[in-house]
Coordinates of C-alpha atoms in Angstrom, one line a residue:
M1 CA 13.3 84.4 100.8
H2 CA 16.9 83.1 100.8
L3 CA 18.4 80.1 99.1
A4 CA 21.7 78.8 100.7
V5 CA 24.0 76.7 98.2
D6 CA 26.8 74.3 98.9
R7 CA 28.8 71.9 96.9
H8 CA 27.4 68.3 96.8
P9 CA 28.8 65.1 95.0
G10 CA 25.6 65.3 92.9
G11 CA 26.0 68.9 92.0
M12 CA 24.7 71.9 94.2
L13 CA 22.9 71.5 97.4
V14 CA 20.1 74.2 97.8
T15 CA 18.6 74.9 101.2
D16 CA 15.6 77.3 101.3
H17 CA 14.5 79.6 104.1
R18 CA 12.3 76.8 105.3
G19 CA 15.0 74.3 105.6
G20 CA 13.9 72.1 102.5
T21 CA 16.8 70.9 100.5
E22 CA 17.3 69.8 97.0
V23 CA 20.2 68.7 94.7
V24 CA 20.7 70.5 91.5
P25 CA 23.1 69.1 88.9
A26 CA 25.9 71.4 88.3
A27 CA 25.0 71.6 84.5
A28 CA 21.3 72.5 85.4
F29 CA 22.2 75.0 88.0
P30 CA 22.3 78.1 85.6
A31 CA 18.8 77.3 84.5
Y32 CA 17.7 76.9 88.1
V33 CA 19.3 80.3 88.9
V34 CA 17.3 81.9 85.9
A35 CA 14.1 80.4 87.2
Q36 CA 14.6 81.7 90.7
E37 CA 15.8 85.3 89.7
G38 CA 12.5 85.4 87.4
R39 CA 10.4 85.4 90.5
S40 CA 8.5 88.5 91.4
T41 CA 10.9 88.7 94.3
P42 CA 14.2 87.2 93.6
P43 CA 15.8 85.2 96.4
R44 CA 18.9 86.3 98.4
W45 CA 21.6 83.7 97.6
V46 CA 23.7 82.6 100.6
W47 CA 27.1 81.3 99.8
S48 CA 30.6 81.0 101.2
D49 CA 32.3 83.6 99.0
T50 CA 30.9 85.6 96.2
A51 CA 34.4 85.6 94.5
L52 CA 34.0 82.0 94.2
W53 CA 30.4 81.4 93.2
Y54 CA 29.3 84.3 91.2
P55 CA 32.0 84.3 88.3
P56 CA 30.7 81.0 86.9
L57 CA 27.3 82.4 86.7
L58 CA 28.4 85.5 84.9
R59 CA 30.4 83.3 82.4
A60 CA 27.0 81.7 81.7
G61 CA 25.5 84.8 80.9
L62 CA 23.6 85.2 84.3
R63 CA 23.2 87.9 86.9
V64 CA 21.8 87.8 90.4
E65 CA 20.2 90.5 92.2
R66 CA 21.2 89.7 96.0
C67 CA 23.4 87.7 98.0
H68 CA 24.7 87.1 101.5
D69 CA 28.4 86.7 101.5
L70 CA 29.1 84.4 104.4
R71 CA 32.9 85.3 104.4
L72 CA 32.5 89.0 104.3
V73 CA 29.9 89.0 106.8
E74 CA 32.0 86.7 109.3
A75 CA 34.7 89.4 109.4
I76 CA 32.2 92.1 110.1
I77 CA 30.5 90.1 113.1
A78 CA 33.9 89.1 114.3
G79 CA 35.0 92.7 114.6
A80 CA 31.7 93.7 116.3
E81 CA 32.1 90.8 118.9
G82 CA 35.8 91.4 119.4
R83 CA 36.9 87.9 118.5
A84 CA 39.1 86.3 115.8
V85 CA 37.6 85.5 112.4
R86 CA 36.6 81.8 112.2
S87 CA 38.8 79.5 110.0
F88 CA 36.5 79.2 107.1
A89 CA 36.7 82.9 106.5
A90 CA 40.4 83.4 107.3
R91 CA 41.7 81.0 104.6
P92 CA 43.0 82.8 101.5
R93 CA 40.3 84.5 99.3
A94 CA 39.1 82.9 96.2
A95 CA 40.7 84.6 93.2
L96 CA 38.6 86.2 90.6
A97 CA 40.6 85.3 87.8
M98 CA 40.3 86.8 84.1
P99 CA 37.6 85.0 82.2
E100 CA 40.1 83.7 79.5
R101 CA 42.3 82.2 82.4
Q102 CA 39.3 80.3 83.7
S103 CA 38.8 76.5 83.5
A104 CA 36.4 75.4 80.9
A105 CA 34.4 73.8 83.6
L106 CA 31.3 75.8 84.6
F107 CA 31.5 75.4 88.3
D108 CA 35.3 74.5 88.9
L109 CA 35.3 75.7 92.3
E110 CA 38.2 75.7 94.6
A111 CA 39.7 72.4 95.5
E112 CA 38.1 70.7 98.5
P113 CA 39.8 71.9 101.8
R114 CA 41.2 69.5 104.4
E115 CA 38.4 68.0 106.7
A116 CA 39.5 70.3 109.6
E117 CA 39.1 73.4 107.5
R118 CA 35.9 72.6 105.5
T119 CA 33.3 75.3 105.5
P120 CA 30.3 74.5 107.6
P121 CA 27.0 74.2 105.6
A122 CA 25.8 77.7 104.2
A123 CA 22.4 77.5 105.7
E124 CA 23.9 76.7 109.3
L125 CA 26.3 79.6 109.0
H126 CA 23.7 82.0 107.7
A127 CA 21.3 81.1 110.8
E128 CA 24.3 81.8 113.2
Q129 CA 25.1 85.1 111.3
L130 CA 21.4 86.2 111.5
A131 CA 21.2 85.5 115.1
A132 CA 24.5 87.5 115.7
L133 CA 23.4 90.4 113.6
A134 CA 20.2 90.5 115.7
R135 CA 22.0 90.6 118.9
A136 CA 24.1 93.6 117.5
S137 CA 21.0 95.4 116.8
T138 CA 20.7 96.3 120.5
R139 CA 23.2 99.1 119.7
A140 CA 21.6 100.4 116.5
P141 CA 18.6 98.6 115.3
G142 CA 19.4 97.0 111.9
A143 CA 22.5 98.8 111.2
L144 CA 24.9 95.9 111.2
A145 CA 22.5 93.9 109.1
L146 CA 22.4 96.7 106.7
L147 CA 26.2 96.7 106.5
A148 CA 26.1 93.0 105.8
A149 CA 23.7 93.5 103.0
A150 CA 25.7 96.5 101.5
E151 CA 29.0 94.4 101.8
S152 CA 27.5 91.5 99.9
A153 CA 26.1 93.9 97.3
G154 CA 29.6 95.3 96.9
A155 CA 30.9 91.8 96.4
L156 CA 28.5 91.2 93.6
A157 CA 29.5 94.5 91.9
A158 CA 33.2 93.7 92.1
A159 CA 32.6 90.4 90.5
E160 CA 30.7 92.1 87.6
M161 CA 33.3 94.7 87.2
T162 CA 36.0 92.2 86.9
F163 CA 33.9 90.2 84.5
T164 CA 33.1 93.0 82.0
G165 CA 36.4 94.8 82.6
L166 CA 37.2 98.4 81.9
P167 CA 37.5 99.5 78.3
W168 CA 41.2 99.9 77.6
S169 CA 43.1 100.8 74.4
A170 CA 46.2 98.8 74.4
E171 CA 47.3 101.1 71.4
D172 CA 46.8 104.4 73.2
H173 CA 48.6 102.9 76.2
E174 CA 51.5 101.8 74.1
R175 CA 51.7 105.3 72.5
L176 CA 51.8 107.2 75.7
L177 CA 54.6 104.9 77.0
V178 CA 56.5 105.5 73.8
E179 CA 56.0 109.3 74.1
A180 CA 56.9 109.4 77.8
L181 CA 59.8 106.8 77.9
G182 CA 60.8 106.1 74.4
P183 CA 60.7 102.9 72.5
R184 CA 60.1 99.6 74.4
P185 CA 63.6 98.6 75.7
A186 CA 65.1 95.2 75.6
A187 CA 64.6 93.0 78.7
G188 CA 66.9 94.4 81.6
E189 CA 67.4 97.8 79.8
R190 CA 66.1 101.2 80.7
P191 CA 64.0 103.1 78.2
V192 CA 66.0 105.8 76.3
H193 CA 64.3 108.6 78.2
L194 CA 64.9 107.1 81.6
A195 CA 68.5 106.5 80.6
A196 CA 69.0 110.1 79.6
L197 CA 67.5 111.4 82.7
A198 CA 69.8 109.0 84.9
A199 CA 72.9 110.3 82.8
E200 CA 71.9 113.9 83.5
V201 CA 71.5 113.3 87.2
E202 CA 75.0 111.7 87.3
R203 CA 76.5 114.6 85.4
Q204 CA 74.9 117.2 87.7
L205 CA 76.1 115.3 90.7
G206 CA 79.6 115.0 89.4
V207 CA 79.7 111.1 89.6
R208 CA 81.3 108.9 87.0
P209 CA 79.0 107.9 84.0
G210 CA 77.1 104.6 84.9
S211 CA 78.4 104.5 88.4
L212 CA 75.2 105.6 90.2
A213 CA 72.7 103.1 91.2
I214 CA 69.8 105.6 91.0
D215 CA 67.1 103.2 92.0
S216 CA 68.8 102.5 95.3
P217 CA 67.6 104.9 97.9
P218 CA 70.8 104.4 100.1
E219 CA 73.2 104.8 97.3
L220 CA 71.2 107.8 95.9
V221 CA 71.0 109.4 99.3
A222 CA 74.9 109.0 99.6
A223 CA 75.5 110.5 96.1
L224 CA 73.3 113.4 96.9
R225 CA 75.0 114.2 100.1
G226 CA 78.3 113.9 98.5
A227 CA 77.3 116.6 96.1
G228 CA 76.4 118.8 99.1
I229 CA 72.6 118.2 99.1
D230 CA 71.4 117.6 102.6
V231 CA 68.5 115.1 102.5
A232 CA 67.6 112.1 104.7
T233 CA 65.5 110.1 102.1
T234 CA 64.7 110.2 98.4
R235 CA 61.1 111.1 98.9
S236 CA 59.8 113.6 96.4
W237 CA 58.4 116.1 98.9
E238 CA 62.1 116.3 100.4
L239 CA 63.7 116.7 97.2
Q240 CA 61.4 119.4 96.1
R241 CA 62.7 121.5 98.8
Q242 CA 66.1 121.5 97.6
R243 CA 67.8 124.0 95.1
H244 CA 70.3 122.1 92.8
P245 CA 70.5 121.3 89.1
A246 CA 70.3 117.7 89.8
I247 CA 66.8 117.8 91.4
A248 CA 64.7 118.7 88.4
P249 CA 65.9 115.6 86.2
L250 CA 65.9 113.4 89.3
L251 CA 62.2 114.2 90.0
Q252 CA 61.4 113.7 86.4
Y253 CA 63.2 110.3 86.5
K254 CA 61.3 109.2 89.6
T255 CA 57.9 110.0 87.9
L256 CA 58.6 108.2 84.8
S257 CA 60.1 105.3 86.7
R258 CA 57.0 104.9 88.6
L259 CA 55.1 104.9 85.3
M260 CA 57.4 102.1 84.0
T261 CA 57.3 100.0 87.0
A262 CA 53.4 100.3 87.7
N263 CA 51.9 100.5 84.4
G264 CA 54.6 100.0 81.9
W265 CA 54.8 97.4 79.0
N266 CA 54.9 94.4 81.5
W267 CA 51.8 95.5 83.0
L268 CA 50.1 96.0 79.7
D269 CA 51.1 92.6 78.7
E270 CA 49.7 91.0 81.7
W271 CA 46.5 92.9 82.4
V272 CA 45.0 94.1 79.3
R273 CA 43.3 91.6 77.1
D274 CA 40.7 92.1 74.2
G275 CA 40.4 95.7 75.1
R276 CA 39.8 95.3 78.6
F277 CA 41.6 95.7 81.9
R278 CA 40.0 93.3 84.4
P279 CA 41.2 94.4 87.9
T280 CA 40.6 92.1 90.8
F281 CA 38.9 94.2 93.6
V282 CA 38.9 92.9 97.1
P283 CA 35.7 94.3 99.1
G284 CA 36.5 95.1 102.6
G285 CA 40.2 94.4 101.9
V286 CA 41.1 97.3 104.3
V287 CA 40.1 97.2 108.0
T288 CA 38.0 100.3 107.7
G289 CA 35.9 98.6 105.1
R290 CA 37.7 100.3 102.1
W291 CA 38.2 98.1 99.0
A292 CA 41.7 96.9 98.1
S293 CA 42.8 95.3 94.8
D294 CA 44.7 91.9 94.3
G295 CA 46.9 92.7 91.4
G296 CA 46.8 95.3 88.5
G297 CA 46.9 98.4 90.9
A298 CA 43.1 99.1 90.2
L299 CA 42.9 101.6 93.0
Q300 CA 46.0 103.4 91.9
L301 CA 45.5 104.1 88.3
P302 CA 47.8 107.3 87.8
R303 CA 46.5 110.1 85.6
Q304 CA 49.4 109.5 83.1
V305 CA 47.6 106.3 81.8
R306 CA 43.9 107.3 82.1
S307 CA 43.7 108.4 78.4
A308 CA 44.1 104.8 77.5
V309 CA 40.8 104.2 79.2
R310 CA 38.5 104.6 76.2
A311 CA 34.9 103.8 75.7
D312 CA 33.8 101.5 72.9
E313 CA 32.6 102.7 69.6
G314 CA 29.0 104.0 70.1
W315 CA 29.5 104.0 73.9
V316 CA 30.7 106.4 76.5
L317 CA 32.1 106.6 80.0
V318 CA 29.8 108.2 82.7
V319 CA 32.1 109.2 85.6
A320 CA 30.8 110.4 88.9
D321 CA 32.9 111.7 91.7
A322 CA 31.5 112.4 95.2
A323 CA 32.6 116.0 96.4
Q324 CA 34.5 116.0 99.5
L325 CA 33.0 112.7 100.8
E326 CA 34.9 112.3 104.0
P327 CA 34.3 115.9 105.3
R328 CA 30.5 115.4 104.6
I329 CA 30.6 112.0 106.4
L330 CA 32.2 113.7 109.4
T331 CA 29.6 116.6 109.3
A332 CA 26.6 113.8 109.3
L333 CA 28.2 111.8 111.9
S334 CA 29.0 114.8 114.2
Q335 CA 25.6 116.4 113.4
D336 CA 27.4 119.8 113.1
A337 CA 24.8 122.2 111.9
E338 CA 27.4 124.9 110.8
M339 CA 29.3 122.5 108.9
A340 CA 26.1 121.1 107.1
R341 CA 25.4 124.8 106.1
A342 CA 28.8 125.3 104.8
G343 CA 28.4 122.0 102.8
A344 CA 25.0 122.9 101.3
G345 CA 26.7 123.6 97.9
V346 CA 28.9 121.4 95.8
D347 CA 32.2 122.8 97.2
L348 CA 32.2 122.3 101.0
Y349 CA 35.8 123.8 101.2
Q350 CA 34.5 127.0 99.7
G351 CA 31.6 126.9 102.0
I352 CA 34.2 126.8 104.9
V353 CA 35.8 129.8 103.6
D354 CA 32.5 131.5 103.2
S355 CA 31.9 130.8 107.0
G356 CA 34.5 132.9 107.9
A357 CA 36.4 130.0 109.5
V358 CA 39.4 130.3 107.2
D359 CA 40.8 132.6 104.6
S360 CA 41.5 130.2 101.6
R361 CA 40.2 127.0 100.0
E362 CA 43.5 125.6 100.4
Q363 CA 43.5 126.2 104.3
A364 CA 40.0 124.7 104.5
K365 CA 41.3 121.6 102.9
L366 CA 44.5 121.2 104.7
G367 CA 42.6 121.9 108.0
M368 CA 40.0 119.3 107.4
L369 CA 42.4 116.6 106.4
G370 CA 44.5 117.6 109.5
A371 CA 41.5 117.1 111.7
M372 CA 40.4 113.8 110.2
Y373 CA 44.0 112.3 109.8
G374 CA 45.6 113.9 112.9
G375 CA 47.8 116.6 111.3
T376 CA 49.9 118.2 114.2
T377 CA 52.4 120.3 112.1
G378 CA 52.5 122.7 109.5
Q379 CA 49.5 124.8 108.2
S380 CA 46.8 122.2 109.0
A381 CA 47.8 122.5 112.7
R382 CA 47.7 126.3 112.5
V383 CA 44.3 126.1 110.8
L384 CA 42.8 123.6 113.3
P385 CA 41.9 126.2 116.1
R386 CA 40.0 128.3 113.7
L387 CA 38.0 125.3 112.4
Q388 CA 37.3 124.2 116.0
R389 CA 35.7 127.6 116.9
V390 CA 33.3 127.6 114.0
F391 CA 32.7 123.8 113.8
P392 CA 33.0 122.6 117.4
R393 CA 30.9 119.4 117.1
A394 CA 32.7 118.1 113.9
I395 CA 36.1 118.7 115.6
A396 CA 35.2 117.2 118.9
Y397 CA 34.0 114.2 117.0
V398 CA 37.3 113.2 115.6
E399 CA 39.1 114.3 118.9
E400 CA 36.9 112.1 120.9
A401 CA 37.7 109.3 118.6
A402 CA 41.4 109.9 118.9
R403 CA 41.2 110.0 122.8
A404 CA 39.4 106.6 122.7
G405 CA 42.2 105.0 120.6
E406 CA 44.8 106.4 123.1
R407 CA 42.9 104.7 125.9
G408 CA 43.0 101.4 123.8
E409 CA 39.3 101.5 123.3
T410 CA 37.6 100.7 119.8
V411 CA 35.4 103.0 117.7
R412 CA 32.6 102.1 115.2
T413 CA 31.2 103.3 111.9
R414 CA 27.8 104.4 111.4
L415 CA 26.6 101.0 110.7
G416 CA 28.7 99.2 113.3
R417 CA 32.1 98.3 111.8
T418 CA 34.4 98.0 114.7
S419 CA 38.0 99.1 114.7
P420 CA 40.5 96.4 115.7
S421 CA 41.8 96.6 119.3
P422 CA 45.5 97.4 119.7
G423 CA 47.6 94.3 119.8
E424 CA 49.4 92.8 122.8
E425 CA 52.7 94.6 122.3
W426 CA 50.6 97.9 122.5
R427 CA 49.2 96.9 125.9
E428 CA 52.5 95.6 127.2
R429 CA 54.0 99.1 126.5
Q430 CA 51.2 100.8 128.3
L431 CA 51.6 98.4 131.4
L432 CA 55.3 98.9 131.5
A433 CA 54.9 102.7 131.3
A434 CA 52.3 102.6 134.2
A435 CA 54.4 100.3 136.5
E436 CA 56.3 101.6 139.5
G437 CA 59.8 102.6 138.5
A438 CA 59.1 103.0 134.9
G439 CA 61.7 105.3 133.1
E440 CA 61.3 108.1 130.8
S441 CA 62.1 105.8 127.9
E442 CA 59.2 103.5 128.6
R443 CA 56.8 106.2 129.1
R444 CA 57.8 107.8 125.9
D445 CA 57.3 104.6 124.0
A446 CA 54.0 104.3 125.5
R447 CA 52.9 107.8 124.5
T448 CA 54.1 107.2 121.0
A449 CA 52.1 104.1 120.7
A450 CA 49.1 105.7 122.3
R451 CA 49.2 108.7 119.9
G452 CA 49.7 106.3 116.9
Q453 CA 46.4 104.3 118.0
G454 CA 44.7 107.7 118.5
R455 CA 45.5 108.7 114.8
F456 CA 44.1 105.4 113.6
T457 CA 40.8 105.6 115.5
R458 CA 40.4 109.4 114.8
N459 CA 39.9 108.6 111.1
F460 CA 38.4 105.0 111.2
A461 CA 34.8 105.9 111.7
V462 CA 34.9 108.6 109.2
Q463 CA 36.7 106.6 106.6
G464 CA 34.7 103.4 107.4
T465 CA 31.5 105.4 107.1
A466 CA 32.5 106.7 103.8
A467 CA 33.1 103.3 102.6
E468 CA 29.7 102.2 103.7
W469 CA 28.0 105.3 101.9
A470 CA 30.1 104.2 98.7
L471 CA 28.8 100.6 99.0
A472 CA 25.2 102.0 99.3
W473 CA 25.8 104.3 96.3
M474 CA 27.3 101.4 94.2
A475 CA 24.4 99.1 95.2
G476 CA 21.8 101.8 94.1
V477 CA 23.4 102.5 90.9
R478 CA 23.8 98.7 90.2
R479 CA 20.2 98.2 90.9
R480 CA 18.9 101.2 88.8
L481 CA 21.0 100.4 85.7
W482 CA 19.8 96.6 85.7
S483 CA 16.2 97.4 86.4
A484 CA 16.0 99.6 83.3
E485 CA 16.5 96.7 80.8
G486 CA 17.3 93.0 80.7
G487 CA 19.8 91.1 78.6
P488 CA 23.5 90.4 79.0
L489 CA 25.3 92.6 81.5
A490 CA 27.9 93.8 78.9
R491 CA 25.2 95.1 76.5
Q492 CA 23.5 97.5 78.8
P493 CA 24.9 100.2 81.0
H494 CA 27.1 98.7 83.6
L495 CA 29.6 99.6 86.4
V496 CA 33.2 99.1 85.4
F497 CA 35.3 100.8 87.9
F498 CA 35.3 102.1 91.4
L499 CA 37.8 104.2 93.4
H500 CA 36.6 105.0 96.9
D501 CA 34.5 108.1 96.1
E502 CA 34.3 107.7 92.3
L503 CA 32.2 105.3 90.1
M504 CA 32.3 104.8 86.5
V505 CA 29.7 103.4 84.2
H506 CA 30.2 102.1 80.7
A507 CA 26.9 102.9 78.7
P508 CA 25.5 103.0 75.0
A509 CA 25.7 106.7 74.1
A510 CA 22.0 106.8 73.7
R511 CA 21.7 105.9 77.4
A512 CA 24.3 108.2 78.9
E513 CA 21.8 110.5 80.7
E514 CA 19.9 107.5 82.2
A515 CA 23.2 106.4 83.8
A516 CA 24.0 109.9 84.9
T517 CA 20.7 110.2 86.6
A518 CA 21.1 106.8 88.2
L519 CA 24.5 108.0 89.8
R520 CA 23.1 111.1 91.2
E521 CA 19.9 109.6 92.5
A522 CA 21.7 106.7 94.1
A523 CA 24.0 109.1 95.8
A524 CA 21.2 111.1 97.3
D525 CA 19.6 107.7 98.4
A526 CA 22.7 106.5 100.0
G527 CA 22.8 109.5 102.3
R528 CA 19.3 109.1 103.3
L529 CA 19.9 105.4 103.9
L530 CA 22.8 106.0 106.3
F531 CA 21.6 109.3 107.9
G532 CA 18.0 109.7 107.5
D533 CA 16.8 113.3 107.2
A534 CA 20.1 114.7 108.5
P535 CA 20.7 118.1 106.7
V536 CA 23.8 116.9 104.9
T537 CA 24.0 116.7 101.1
F538 CA 26.3 114.3 99.2
P539 CA 26.4 115.9 95.7
V540 CA 28.3 114.2 92.8
T541 CA 29.8 115.7 89.8
V542 CA 29.1 113.7 86.7
A543 CA 31.0 113.8 83.4
T544 CA 30.1 112.0 80.3
V545 CA 33.2 111.3 78.1
Q546 CA 35.1 109.1 75.6
R547 CA 38.2 108.7 77.8
Y548 CA 38.8 108.7 81.6
S549 CA 41.3 111.4 81.3
E550 CA 38.7 113.9 80.2
A551 CA 36.6 113.5 83.2
K552 CA 38.5 115.9 85.5

C-alpha cells in the first residue's frame, strides 16, 4: 500500500493506492502517521522530497519505514530515458537544516512555488513513475524499481543522520586545533604555528620576511622558481619530488592550512551544536549515484579531526568498512571467476598477489585503480597487462565501457542508472574532426575529448553500482536496527555517518554486538540483492570504539 501526500489549504491531502483521498489537519498529521506506521504492513509514503517532508516528522518523534521520493526517482528515470529532468525536480533541493535552526511550525514546508513551477500531485506523479519503471524493466526486470526504492531509503537515512547528528566533542576538537595550530588567533590573523612555518619558508627561499603571499599559488610558484626550484604547480605531490630545505616546512604549512580552512574554529562554531555535528547529506548528489554533502564537508572528514568524533557516555561507535568495494563490484559485474577466487578472503589485493598476477599488494592496488579509473602512466600502466592476462573478463569489462564512452554512447550500472550523454560541444568536436579537410588540431581535440569521456564511462558503472550496493547495505542496517526495538530514534542504535563504503552506528554499549551483526549481515544481503548467487563476497571489517580515530 502507498499513501501519497501533498500540501492542502486544510492541512495534508492524503491519497491512497485506490485513489481515495482525505484531508488531514497539519496538527493531526503526526498522529495519522503513527497510526499508519502501526499497521502490520506499514505504507510506502509518496512525497515530493524526503528532505522536505521527513524532518518535521523526525522532530515530532516519529520515524517512517518506507517512502518513494519523487524528486530522486525522477532523476533516475530521466537518465534512463535520455531526457532532461522535469522542472519540479530541477528546482533547488530542500535544505535539511539543523533542528535548532528550524521554524517552530511543525510543517513549515517550503514557500509555495510560482504556478508554472508547482509540483504536480504526488499520486499523479507516482503513477507516471511506476509506468516508467515498468517500461524500463524490459532490459532488467525490476532493476530500476529496486534502484528507486534504494535511493528513497537512502533519503530517509540521510534525514535521520542529520537529525540525530554525529557525536562530536567540541572540547576535544578545540584541543587538537590548539595543539596543531596554536591558540585561536584574532580575526584575520594566522595561528602562531602557521605563522612560524610561513616565516621559515620565507627564510629558506631567501625572500624578505612578510613579503611572500604563501596562500597564493601563482606567487608561491614564482618564489619557488626564484629559489631555483623547478615546479609548475604547488600541488603536494609535485613538491614532494623536490629536494630543498623550504619544501618540508611548506608541506607542513599546507597540511595545517587545510585543517584551519576546512575544520578550524569557524567550522567548529558553525557546525557543532550540543555535542553533535549535523551534516547535510545529498543522496544521489553525484551523477554516478554517490552521495554529496551540502555544507560541513561531511564526506571529507580528515583523519586529523576524527578523534573529536566521540561516543556519548555509556555508548559506543560501531564502524564498518567494506573491504575493496569497487574492485569487488567490478568482479561481480564482469563475472570474472579468477578475480572472485582472489577476493574470497578479506583482502582482495593480497589475493591478487597470491594468484601470481603481480608481485606486491601495492602493485595490485595501483593496477586495479588504474584499470577502473584509466591510469595510463606510471606503475599502474605497467601492471595492467599482467592483470589482463590473469583477469581478462574484469579488465575487458572496463575497457569495453571506455570504448563505449569514446564513441559517445552511455553505460549503465547494475540497477540501471544511466551515464549522461556527452554534451553538444563534445559532439561538435567529433563532427569537426570527421569532416573533410579537418586538420590535425581538430583531430587531436576530438581524440582528447573522446578519451576524457571514455575515462568517465570506464568507471561509471563500477562506481555507480558500488553506490547502489552501499544504499542496499544502508537500508538493510537501518531496517535491522529499528526492528529490534521501538522508541525514539536517538535512544536506540542508529546510523550517524556514511562515507561511500563506510557506515557508523551510535549504539548503547550493551547493544554493540547487535549493531555489528546488523552491519555484517546487511552487507551480505546487499551482495545477494544485487548479484544473486554470484561467487563474490563483500566482507566488512567492524570496529567497536569510543572515538572514530580508533577505528583504523
